Short mmCIF file of C-alpha atoms in Angstrom, two decimals:
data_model
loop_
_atom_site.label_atom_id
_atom_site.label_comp_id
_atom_site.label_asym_id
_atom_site.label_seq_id
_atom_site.Cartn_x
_atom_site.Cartn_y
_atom_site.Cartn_z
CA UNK A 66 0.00 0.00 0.00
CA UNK A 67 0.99 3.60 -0.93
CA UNK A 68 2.67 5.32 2.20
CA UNK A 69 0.73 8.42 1.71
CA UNK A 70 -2.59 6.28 1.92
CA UNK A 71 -1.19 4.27 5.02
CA UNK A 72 -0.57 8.21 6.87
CA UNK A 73 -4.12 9.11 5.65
CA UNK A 74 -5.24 6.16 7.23
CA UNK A 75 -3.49 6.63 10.27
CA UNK A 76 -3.93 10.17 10.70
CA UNK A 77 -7.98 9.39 10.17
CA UNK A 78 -8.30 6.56 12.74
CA UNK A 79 -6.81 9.48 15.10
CA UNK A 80 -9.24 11.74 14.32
CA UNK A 81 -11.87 9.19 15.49
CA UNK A 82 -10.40 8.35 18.68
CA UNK A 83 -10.25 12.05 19.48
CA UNK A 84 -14.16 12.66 18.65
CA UNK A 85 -14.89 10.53 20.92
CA UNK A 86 -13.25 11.36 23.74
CA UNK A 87 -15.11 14.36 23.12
CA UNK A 88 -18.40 12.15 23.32
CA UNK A 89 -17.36 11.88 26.81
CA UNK A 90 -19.17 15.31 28.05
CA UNK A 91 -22.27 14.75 25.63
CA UNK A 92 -22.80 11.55 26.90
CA UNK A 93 -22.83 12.64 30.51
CA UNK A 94 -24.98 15.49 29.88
CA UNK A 95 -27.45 12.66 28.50
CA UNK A 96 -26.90 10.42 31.39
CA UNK A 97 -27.93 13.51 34.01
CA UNK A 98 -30.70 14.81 31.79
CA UNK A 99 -32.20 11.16 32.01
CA UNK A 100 -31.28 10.92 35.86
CA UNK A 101 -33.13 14.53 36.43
CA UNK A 102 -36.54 14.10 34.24
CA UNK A 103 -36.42 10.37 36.40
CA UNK A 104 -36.49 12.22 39.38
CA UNK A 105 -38.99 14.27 38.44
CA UNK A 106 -41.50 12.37 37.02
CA UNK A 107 -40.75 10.01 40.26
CA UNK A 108 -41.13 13.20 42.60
CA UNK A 109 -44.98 13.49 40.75
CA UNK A 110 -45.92 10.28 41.67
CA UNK A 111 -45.69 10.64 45.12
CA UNK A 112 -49.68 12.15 45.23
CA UNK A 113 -50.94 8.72 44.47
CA UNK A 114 -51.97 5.89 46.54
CA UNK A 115 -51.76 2.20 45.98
CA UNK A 116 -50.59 0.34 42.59
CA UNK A 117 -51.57 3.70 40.73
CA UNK A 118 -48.34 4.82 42.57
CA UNK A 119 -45.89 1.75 41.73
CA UNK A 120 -47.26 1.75 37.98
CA UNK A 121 -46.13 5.74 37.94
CA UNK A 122 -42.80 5.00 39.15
CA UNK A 123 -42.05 2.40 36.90
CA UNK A 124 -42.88 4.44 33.74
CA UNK A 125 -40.96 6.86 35.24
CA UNK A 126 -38.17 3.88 35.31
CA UNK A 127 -38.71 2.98 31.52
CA UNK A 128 -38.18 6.53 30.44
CA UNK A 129 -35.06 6.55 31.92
CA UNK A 130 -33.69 3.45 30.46
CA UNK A 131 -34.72 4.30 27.23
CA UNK A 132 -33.35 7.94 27.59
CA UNK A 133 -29.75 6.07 28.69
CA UNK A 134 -29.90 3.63 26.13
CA UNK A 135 -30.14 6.57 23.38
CA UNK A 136 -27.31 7.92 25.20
CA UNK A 137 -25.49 5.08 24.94
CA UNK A 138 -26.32 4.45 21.06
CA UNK A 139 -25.09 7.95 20.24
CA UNK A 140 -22.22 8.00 22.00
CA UNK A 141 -21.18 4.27 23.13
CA UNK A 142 -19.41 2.57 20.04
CA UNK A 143 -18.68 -0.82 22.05
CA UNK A 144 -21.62 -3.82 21.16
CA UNK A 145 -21.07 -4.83 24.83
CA UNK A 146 -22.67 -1.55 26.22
CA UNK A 147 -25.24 -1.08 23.48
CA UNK A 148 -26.25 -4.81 24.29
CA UNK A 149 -26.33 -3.57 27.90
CA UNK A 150 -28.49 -0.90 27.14
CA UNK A 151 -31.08 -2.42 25.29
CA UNK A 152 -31.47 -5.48 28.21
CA UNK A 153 -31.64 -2.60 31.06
CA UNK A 154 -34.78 -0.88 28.74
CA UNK A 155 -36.42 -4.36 28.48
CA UNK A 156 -35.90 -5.19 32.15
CA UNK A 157 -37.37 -1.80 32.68
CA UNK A 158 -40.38 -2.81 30.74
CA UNK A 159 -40.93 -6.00 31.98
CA UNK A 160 -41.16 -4.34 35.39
CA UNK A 161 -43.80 -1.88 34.20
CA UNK A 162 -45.64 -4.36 32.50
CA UNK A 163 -45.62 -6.42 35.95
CA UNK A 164 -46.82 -3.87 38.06
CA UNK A 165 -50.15 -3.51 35.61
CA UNK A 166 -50.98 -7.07 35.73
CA UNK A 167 -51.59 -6.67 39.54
CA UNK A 168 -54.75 -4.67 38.88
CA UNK A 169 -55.87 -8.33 37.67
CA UNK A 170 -56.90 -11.33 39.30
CA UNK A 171 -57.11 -15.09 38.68
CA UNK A 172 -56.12 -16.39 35.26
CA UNK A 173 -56.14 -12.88 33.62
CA UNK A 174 -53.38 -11.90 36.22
CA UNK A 175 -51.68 -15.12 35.58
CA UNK A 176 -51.54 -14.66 31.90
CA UNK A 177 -50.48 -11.12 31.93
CA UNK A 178 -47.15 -11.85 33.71
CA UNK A 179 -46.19 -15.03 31.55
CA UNK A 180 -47.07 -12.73 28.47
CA UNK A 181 -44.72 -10.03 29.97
CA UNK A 182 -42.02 -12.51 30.90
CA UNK A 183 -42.48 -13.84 27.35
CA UNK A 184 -41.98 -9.75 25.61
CA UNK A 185 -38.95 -9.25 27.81
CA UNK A 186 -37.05 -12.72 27.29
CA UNK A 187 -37.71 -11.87 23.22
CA UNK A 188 -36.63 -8.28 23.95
CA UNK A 189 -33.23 -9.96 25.61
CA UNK A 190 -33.01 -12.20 22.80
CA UNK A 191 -33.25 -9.31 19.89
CA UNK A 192 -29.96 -7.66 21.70
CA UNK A 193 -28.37 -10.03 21.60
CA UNK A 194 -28.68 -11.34 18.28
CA UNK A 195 -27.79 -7.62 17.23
CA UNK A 196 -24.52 -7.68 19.05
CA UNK A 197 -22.26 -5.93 15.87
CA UNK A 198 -19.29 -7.22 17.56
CA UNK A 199 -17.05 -8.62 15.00
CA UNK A 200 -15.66 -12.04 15.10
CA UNK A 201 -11.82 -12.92 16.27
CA UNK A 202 -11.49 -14.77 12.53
CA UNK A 203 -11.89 -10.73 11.01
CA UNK A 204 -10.02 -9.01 13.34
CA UNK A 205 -7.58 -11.14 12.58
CA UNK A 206 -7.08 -10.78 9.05
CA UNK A 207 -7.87 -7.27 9.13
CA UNK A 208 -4.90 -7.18 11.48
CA UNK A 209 -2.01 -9.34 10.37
CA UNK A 210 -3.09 -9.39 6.70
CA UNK A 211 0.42 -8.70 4.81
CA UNK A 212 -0.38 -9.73 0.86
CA UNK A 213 -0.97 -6.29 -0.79
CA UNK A 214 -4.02 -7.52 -2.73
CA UNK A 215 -5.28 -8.94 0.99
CA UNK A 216 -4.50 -5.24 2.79
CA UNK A 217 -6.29 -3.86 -0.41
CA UNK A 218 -9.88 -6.20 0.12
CA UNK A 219 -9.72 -5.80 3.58
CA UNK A 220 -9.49 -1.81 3.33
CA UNK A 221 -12.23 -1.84 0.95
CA UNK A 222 -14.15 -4.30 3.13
CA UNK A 223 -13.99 -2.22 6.41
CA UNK A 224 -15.01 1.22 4.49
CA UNK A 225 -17.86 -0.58 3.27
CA UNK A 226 -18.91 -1.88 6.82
CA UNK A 227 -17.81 1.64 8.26
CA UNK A 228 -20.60 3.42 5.95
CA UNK A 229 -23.19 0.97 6.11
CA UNK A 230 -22.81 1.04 9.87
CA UNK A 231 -23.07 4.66 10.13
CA UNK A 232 -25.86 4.88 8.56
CA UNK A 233 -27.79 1.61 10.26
CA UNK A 234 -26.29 4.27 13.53
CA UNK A 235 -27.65 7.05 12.82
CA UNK A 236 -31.36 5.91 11.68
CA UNK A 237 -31.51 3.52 14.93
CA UNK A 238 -29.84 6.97 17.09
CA UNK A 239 -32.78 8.81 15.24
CA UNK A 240 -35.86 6.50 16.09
CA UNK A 241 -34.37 6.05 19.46
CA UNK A 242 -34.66 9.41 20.39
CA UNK A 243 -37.81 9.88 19.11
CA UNK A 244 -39.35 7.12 20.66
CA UNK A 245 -37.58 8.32 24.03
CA UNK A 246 -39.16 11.47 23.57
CA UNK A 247 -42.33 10.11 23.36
CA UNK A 248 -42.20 8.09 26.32
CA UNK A 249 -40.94 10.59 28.41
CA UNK A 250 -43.85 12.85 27.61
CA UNK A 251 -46.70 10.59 27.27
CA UNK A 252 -45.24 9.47 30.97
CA UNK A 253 -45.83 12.89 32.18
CA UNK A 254 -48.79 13.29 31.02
CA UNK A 255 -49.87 9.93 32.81
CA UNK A 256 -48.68 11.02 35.58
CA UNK A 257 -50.46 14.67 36.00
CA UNK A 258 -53.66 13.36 34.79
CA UNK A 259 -53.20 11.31 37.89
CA UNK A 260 -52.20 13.52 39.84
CA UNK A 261 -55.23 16.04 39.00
CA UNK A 262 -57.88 12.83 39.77
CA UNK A 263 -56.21 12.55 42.97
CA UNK A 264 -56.69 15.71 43.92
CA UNK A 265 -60.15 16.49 42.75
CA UNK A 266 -62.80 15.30 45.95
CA UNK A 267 -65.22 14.33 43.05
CA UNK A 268 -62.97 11.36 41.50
CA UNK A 269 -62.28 8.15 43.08
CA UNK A 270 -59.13 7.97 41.45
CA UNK A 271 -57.80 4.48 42.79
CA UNK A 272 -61.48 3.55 40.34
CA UNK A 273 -59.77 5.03 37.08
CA UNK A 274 -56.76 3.62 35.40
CA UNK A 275 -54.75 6.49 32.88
CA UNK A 276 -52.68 5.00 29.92
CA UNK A 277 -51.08 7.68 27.72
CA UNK A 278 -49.81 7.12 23.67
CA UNK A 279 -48.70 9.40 21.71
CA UNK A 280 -50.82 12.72 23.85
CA UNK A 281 -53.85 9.97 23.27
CA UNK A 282 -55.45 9.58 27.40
CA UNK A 283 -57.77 6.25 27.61
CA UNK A 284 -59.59 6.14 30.96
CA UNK A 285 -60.64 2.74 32.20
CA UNK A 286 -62.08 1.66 35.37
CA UNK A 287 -65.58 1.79 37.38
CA UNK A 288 -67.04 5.02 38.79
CA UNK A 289 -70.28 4.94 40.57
CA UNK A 290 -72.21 7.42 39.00
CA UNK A 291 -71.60 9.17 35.27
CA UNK A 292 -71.13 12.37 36.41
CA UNK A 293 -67.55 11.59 38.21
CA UNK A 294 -67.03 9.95 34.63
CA UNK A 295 -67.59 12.83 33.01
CA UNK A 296 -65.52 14.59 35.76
CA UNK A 297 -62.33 12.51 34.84
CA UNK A 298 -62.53 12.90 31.17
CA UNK A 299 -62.62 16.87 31.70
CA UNK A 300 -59.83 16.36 34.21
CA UNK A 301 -57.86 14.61 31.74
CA UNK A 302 -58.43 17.14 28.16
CA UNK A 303 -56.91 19.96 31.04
CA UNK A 304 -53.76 18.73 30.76
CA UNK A 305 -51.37 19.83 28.45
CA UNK A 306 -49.92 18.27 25.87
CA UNK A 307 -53.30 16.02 25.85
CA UNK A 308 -54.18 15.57 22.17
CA UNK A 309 -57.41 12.98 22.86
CA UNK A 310 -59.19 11.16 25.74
CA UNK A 311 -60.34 8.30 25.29
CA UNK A 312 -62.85 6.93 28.29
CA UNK A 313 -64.13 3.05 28.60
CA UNK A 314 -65.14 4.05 32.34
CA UNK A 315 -67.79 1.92 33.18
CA UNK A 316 -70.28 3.20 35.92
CA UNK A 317 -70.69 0.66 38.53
CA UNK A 318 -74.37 -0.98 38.68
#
């Protein structure tokens, strides 16, 4: 190989090295961000009562795995800690997932937790399988190659993986932030719409379960009478950020 290419080489696998140790300070101010919004969309959850409470704080828990993990897929470039990532968000999840089942009983409750045990081993499995790291076969002949025409492929080869794996980086960095954002603000919507039924004297609001997609509210639960039904839907539109609510409350015969 050319000298002048092996310098350029060289002088461009520097270059990377030094951007990210400047990753070092973005990725921290990711990691607090996601430590701070946890502890404030924790702090909110404090006004409710019962498994209304433990379903708050683990959404709270979710948002912040997700917001680490997008942390870590921006700025992490080792499989081992993206792996890690994705199996902390899916533990997170599971956890959540858990904590709704309990407003069941009987078989229902039963089959909630084997179907979130089921999502969350799958989950597991996926990060794994998408571990980039590259075998010890192609490091090694990427490393000790010597034959010009090998050093030539195995340039080639690596720019090849180098741009498709930016790219597969930087959509996967893009939709995980997105969906991060999401979930952090549908989770504080959740948990102010709660918040607001707790404090209003007219709502029983241990009766009314809140799930929030996308700025969509849907209201479940029994009420006794229509007019605290009523009361929780207008509760719920006086949020903001609230795009829709959507109410299956059921008034208790």
């Amino acid at each position: 190989m050319n000298k002048f290419v092996i310098l350029a080489l060289a002088g461009a696998i520097s270059s990377s090295y030094a951007m990210a140790d400047n990753d070092t300070a973005a990725y921290k101010s990711m990691k607090d961000k996601a430590a701070a919004d946890y502890k404030a969309a924790k702090a909110q959850c404090s006004s409710l009562k019962a498994n209304a409470k433990d379903i708050c704080q683990e959404e709270a828990k979710v948002a912040r795995a997700k917001a680490e993990a997008d942390a870590v897929a921006q700025h992490k470039s080792d499989a081992k800690d993206i792996r890690k990532a994705r199996e902390e968000v899916a533990d997170a999840e599971y956890g959540l997932a858990k904590e709704k089942c309990d407003d069941m009983s009987g078989n229902a409750k039963s089959a909630c937790k084997l179907d979130a045990k089921s999502a969350k081993d799958k989950a597991i499995a996926d990060a794994r399988r998408a571990d980039p790291t590259p075998t010890v076969g192609e490091r090694t002949a990427a490393a000790v190659g010597t034959a010009r025409d090998k050093t030539a492929n195995a340039t080639d080869n690596m720019r090849d993986r180098t741009v498709a794996a930016t790219g597969t980086a930087a959509d996967t960095t893009r939709n995980t932030t997105a969906a991060a954002g999401d979930a952090m603000s549908d989770t504080v919507i959740t948990t102010k719409v709660k918040a607001d039924l707790a404090a209003d004297p007219g709502v029983k609001a241990l009766d009314v379960h809140v799930e929030t997609v996308k700025g969509v509210v849907m209201l479940s639960g029994f009420v006794p009478s229509k007019a605290e039904a009523d009361k929780a839907v207008q509760l719920a539109r006086g949020v903001k950020g609230v795009n829709e609510v959507k109410s299956s409350i059921q008034i208790k015969q």
